[in-house]
Amino acid sequence: MSKIKDIKLLKAEINIMRNMPKQCELKVKRKAQISAPKEEGDRTALLNLGLSVETIESEGIKIELEADTILEFETIPEDYVKIGEEICVPMVQKEMLKRLDEMLVQMGYEKLHLSEKL
């Protein structure tokens, strides 16, 4: 029904403590806003998604990500907010968490695999 046409990472802030425990529980928060197109007949929309990932009990990890994503729909949705919440946000969140894993590997850390857990 929809696909990611383009994604631009606006913010990537990754803080990892040196003496972080091997096993820790993480929480993920998200904030999303979808904007319908301005032109009639346009089958795209803009989704701004912010993600926060941090450890629950300690200060081991604190990550902030934000991205603007252009989504393309097969047909023009009647309700952008509903389709955004149900389909688009989870799809974009998964992609952002995959990119986070790639960044962590480049930094010398193991993947968190959050895209598979959420």
mmCIF file of C-alpha atoms in Angstrom:
data_model
loop_
_atom_site.group_PDB
_atom_site.id
_atom_site.type_symbol
_atom_site.label_atom_id
_atom_site.label_comp_id
_atom_site.label_asym_id
_atom_site.label_seq_id
_atom_site.Cartn_x
_atom_site.Cartn_y
_atom_site.Cartn_z
ATOM 1 C CA MET A 1 0.000 0.000 0.000
ATOM 2 C CA SER A 2 2.888 2.362 0.737
ATOM 3 C CA LYS A 3 6.636 2.314 0.312
ATOM 4 C CA ILE A 4 9.601 4.425 1.339
ATOM 5 C CA LYS A 5 10.599 6.629 -1.574
ATOM 6 C CA ASP A 6 13.360 8.549 0.220
ATOM 7 C CA ILE A 7 14.656 8.786 3.769
ATOM 8 C CA LYS A 8 16.946 11.478 5.137
ATOM 9 C CA LEU A 9 18.457 11.161 8.575
ATOM 10 C CA LEU A 10 18.331 14.601 10.227
ATOM 11 C CA LYS A 11 19.788 13.688 13.603
ATOM 12 C CA ALA A 12 21.916 10.831 14.916
ATOM 13 C CA GLU A 13 23.236 11.264 18.433
ATOM 14 C CA ILE A 14 24.745 8.115 19.967
ATOM 15 C CA ASN A 15 26.146 8.111 23.498
ATOM 16 C CA ILE A 16 27.524 4.868 24.944
ATOM 17 C CA MET A 17 29.201 4.688 28.344
ATOM 18 C CA ARG A 18 32.604 2.983 28.492
ATOM 19 C CA ASN A 19 31.671 0.709 31.387
ATOM 20 C CA MET A 20 28.230 -0.251 30.144
ATOM 21 C CA PRO A 21 26.924 -3.622 31.409
ATOM 22 C CA LYS A 22 26.840 -6.475 28.861
ATOM 23 C CA GLN A 23 23.130 -7.082 29.396
ATOM 24 C CA CYS A 24 20.765 -4.155 29.788
ATOM 25 C CA GLU A 25 17.122 -3.469 29.122
ATOM 26 C CA LEU A 26 16.336 -0.781 26.547
ATOM 27 C CA LYS A 27 13.261 1.355 26.027
ATOM 28 C CA VAL A 28 12.315 2.933 22.711
ATOM 29 C CA LYS A 29 10.155 6.040 22.439
ATOM 30 C CA ARG A 30 8.918 7.533 19.221
ATOM 31 C CA LYS A 31 7.355 10.758 18.078
ATOM 32 C CA ALA A 32 5.821 10.945 14.626
ATOM 33 C CA GLN A 33 4.105 13.506 12.440
ATOM 34 C CA ILE A 34 2.778 12.846 8.957
ATOM 35 C CA SER A 35 2.036 15.652 6.526
ATOM 36 C CA ALA A 36 -0.340 15.189 3.619
ATOM 37 C CA PRO A 37 0.758 16.513 0.213
ATOM 38 C CA LYS A 38 -0.061 20.083 -0.716
ATOM 39 C CA GLU A 39 -0.945 19.298 -4.327
ATOM 40 C CA GLU A 40 -4.126 17.438 -5.204
ATOM 41 C CA GLY A 41 -3.484 14.047 -6.780
ATOM 42 C CA ASP A 42 -0.019 13.714 -5.226
ATOM 43 C CA ARG A 43 0.431 10.166 -3.902
ATOM 44 C CA THR A 44 3.271 11.042 -1.508
ATOM 45 C CA ALA A 45 3.406 12.215 2.096
ATOM 46 C CA LEU A 46 6.148 13.370 4.453
ATOM 47 C CA LEU A 47 6.681 11.490 7.703
ATOM 48 C CA ASN A 48 8.924 12.983 10.372
ATOM 49 C CA LEU A 49 9.904 10.339 12.902
ATOM 50 C CA GLY A 50 11.985 10.813 16.017
ATOM 51 C CA LEU A 51 13.274 7.837 17.991
ATOM 52 C CA SER A 52 14.831 7.728 21.429
ATOM 53 C CA VAL A 53 16.600 4.588 22.652
ATOM 54 C CA GLU A 54 18.010 4.395 26.159
ATOM 55 C CA THR A 55 18.811 1.979 28.938
ATOM 56 C CA ILE A 56 16.224 1.713 31.693
ATOM 57 C CA GLU A 57 18.235 1.152 34.881
ATOM 58 C CA SER A 58 21.564 2.800 34.112
ATOM 59 C CA GLU A 59 23.028 5.453 31.866
ATOM 60 C CA GLY A 60 24.648 2.948 29.482
ATOM 61 C CA ILE A 61 23.089 3.999 26.177
ATOM 62 C CA LYS A 62 21.315 7.131 25.022
ATOM 63 C CA ILE A 63 20.473 7.428 21.322
ATOM 64 C CA GLU A 64 18.430 10.080 19.514
ATOM 65 C CA LEU A 65 17.475 9.659 15.851
ATOM 66 C CA GLU A 66 15.272 11.811 13.623
ATOM 67 C CA ALA A 67 14.441 11.352 9.958
ATOM 68 C CA ASP A 68 12.227 12.835 7.270
ATOM 69 C CA THR A 69 10.780 10.152 5.029
ATOM 70 C CA ILE A 70 8.905 10.592 1.787
ATOM 71 C CA LEU A 71 6.322 7.868 1.437
ATOM 72 C CA GLU A 72 4.649 6.893 -1.806
ATOM 73 C CA PHE A 73 1.179 5.337 -1.840
ATOM 74 C CA GLU A 74 -0.438 3.162 -4.510
ATOM 75 C CA THR A 75 -3.654 5.135 -4.045
ATOM 76 C CA ILE A 76 -4.301 8.381 -2.219
ATOM 77 C CA PRO A 77 -5.250 7.541 1.400
ATOM 78 C CA GLU A 78 -8.483 8.851 2.852
ATOM 79 C CA ASP A 79 -6.908 9.285 6.283
ATOM 80 C CA TYR A 80 -3.157 10.005 6.327
ATOM 81 C CA VAL A 81 -2.963 9.961 10.126
ATOM 82 C CA LYS A 82 -4.564 6.518 10.445
ATOM 83 C CA ILE A 83 -2.462 4.902 7.709
ATOM 84 C CA GLY A 84 0.597 6.679 9.071
ATOM 85 C CA GLU A 85 0.130 5.257 12.572
ATOM 86 C CA GLU A 86 -0.835 1.754 11.467
ATOM 87 C CA ILE A 87 1.506 1.131 8.533
ATOM 88 C CA CYS A 88 4.009 3.899 7.810
ATOM 89 C CA VAL A 89 5.446 4.624 11.274
ATOM 90 C CA PRO A 90 6.274 0.962 12.028
ATOM 91 C CA MET A 91 7.814 0.549 8.548
ATOM 92 C CA VAL A 92 10.005 3.664 8.854
ATOM 93 C CA GLN A 93 10.908 2.860 12.473
ATOM 94 C CA LYS A 94 12.167 -0.554 11.377
ATOM 95 C CA GLU A 95 14.310 1.033 8.645
ATOM 96 C CA MET A 96 15.736 3.627 11.049
ATOM 97 C CA LEU A 97 16.644 0.925 13.584
ATOM 98 C CA LYS A 98 18.396 -1.082 10.854
ATOM 99 C CA ARG A 99 20.427 2.014 9.996
ATOM 100 C CA LEU A 100 21.218 2.465 13.684
ATOM 101 C CA ASP A 101 22.625 -1.081 13.757
ATOM 102 C CA GLU A 102 24.827 -0.245 10.745
ATOM 103 C CA MET A 103 26.132 2.868 12.515
ATOM 104 C CA LEU A 104 26.863 0.910 15.707
ATOM 105 C CA VAL A 105 28.871 -1.685 13.746
ATOM 106 C CA GLN A 106 30.866 1.133 12.118
ATOM 107 C CA MET A 107 31.586 2.466 15.622
ATOM 108 C CA GLY A 108 32.882 -0.928 16.767
ATOM 109 C CA TYR A 109 29.837 -2.146 18.704
ATOM 110 C CA GLU A 110 27.464 -5.050 18.219
ATOM 111 C CA LYS A 111 24.040 -4.579 16.645
ATOM 112 C CA LEU A 112 21.111 -4.026 19.008
ATOM 113 C CA HIS A 113 18.669 -5.849 16.656
ATOM 114 C CA LEU A 114 15.809 -3.615 17.809
ATOM 115 C CA SER A 115 14.180 -3.677 14.363
ATOM 116 C CA GLU A 116 13.546 -7.389 14.869
ATOM 117 C CA LYS A 117 12.250 -7.017 18.438
ATOM 118 C CA LEU A 118 9.688 -4.249 17.965
#
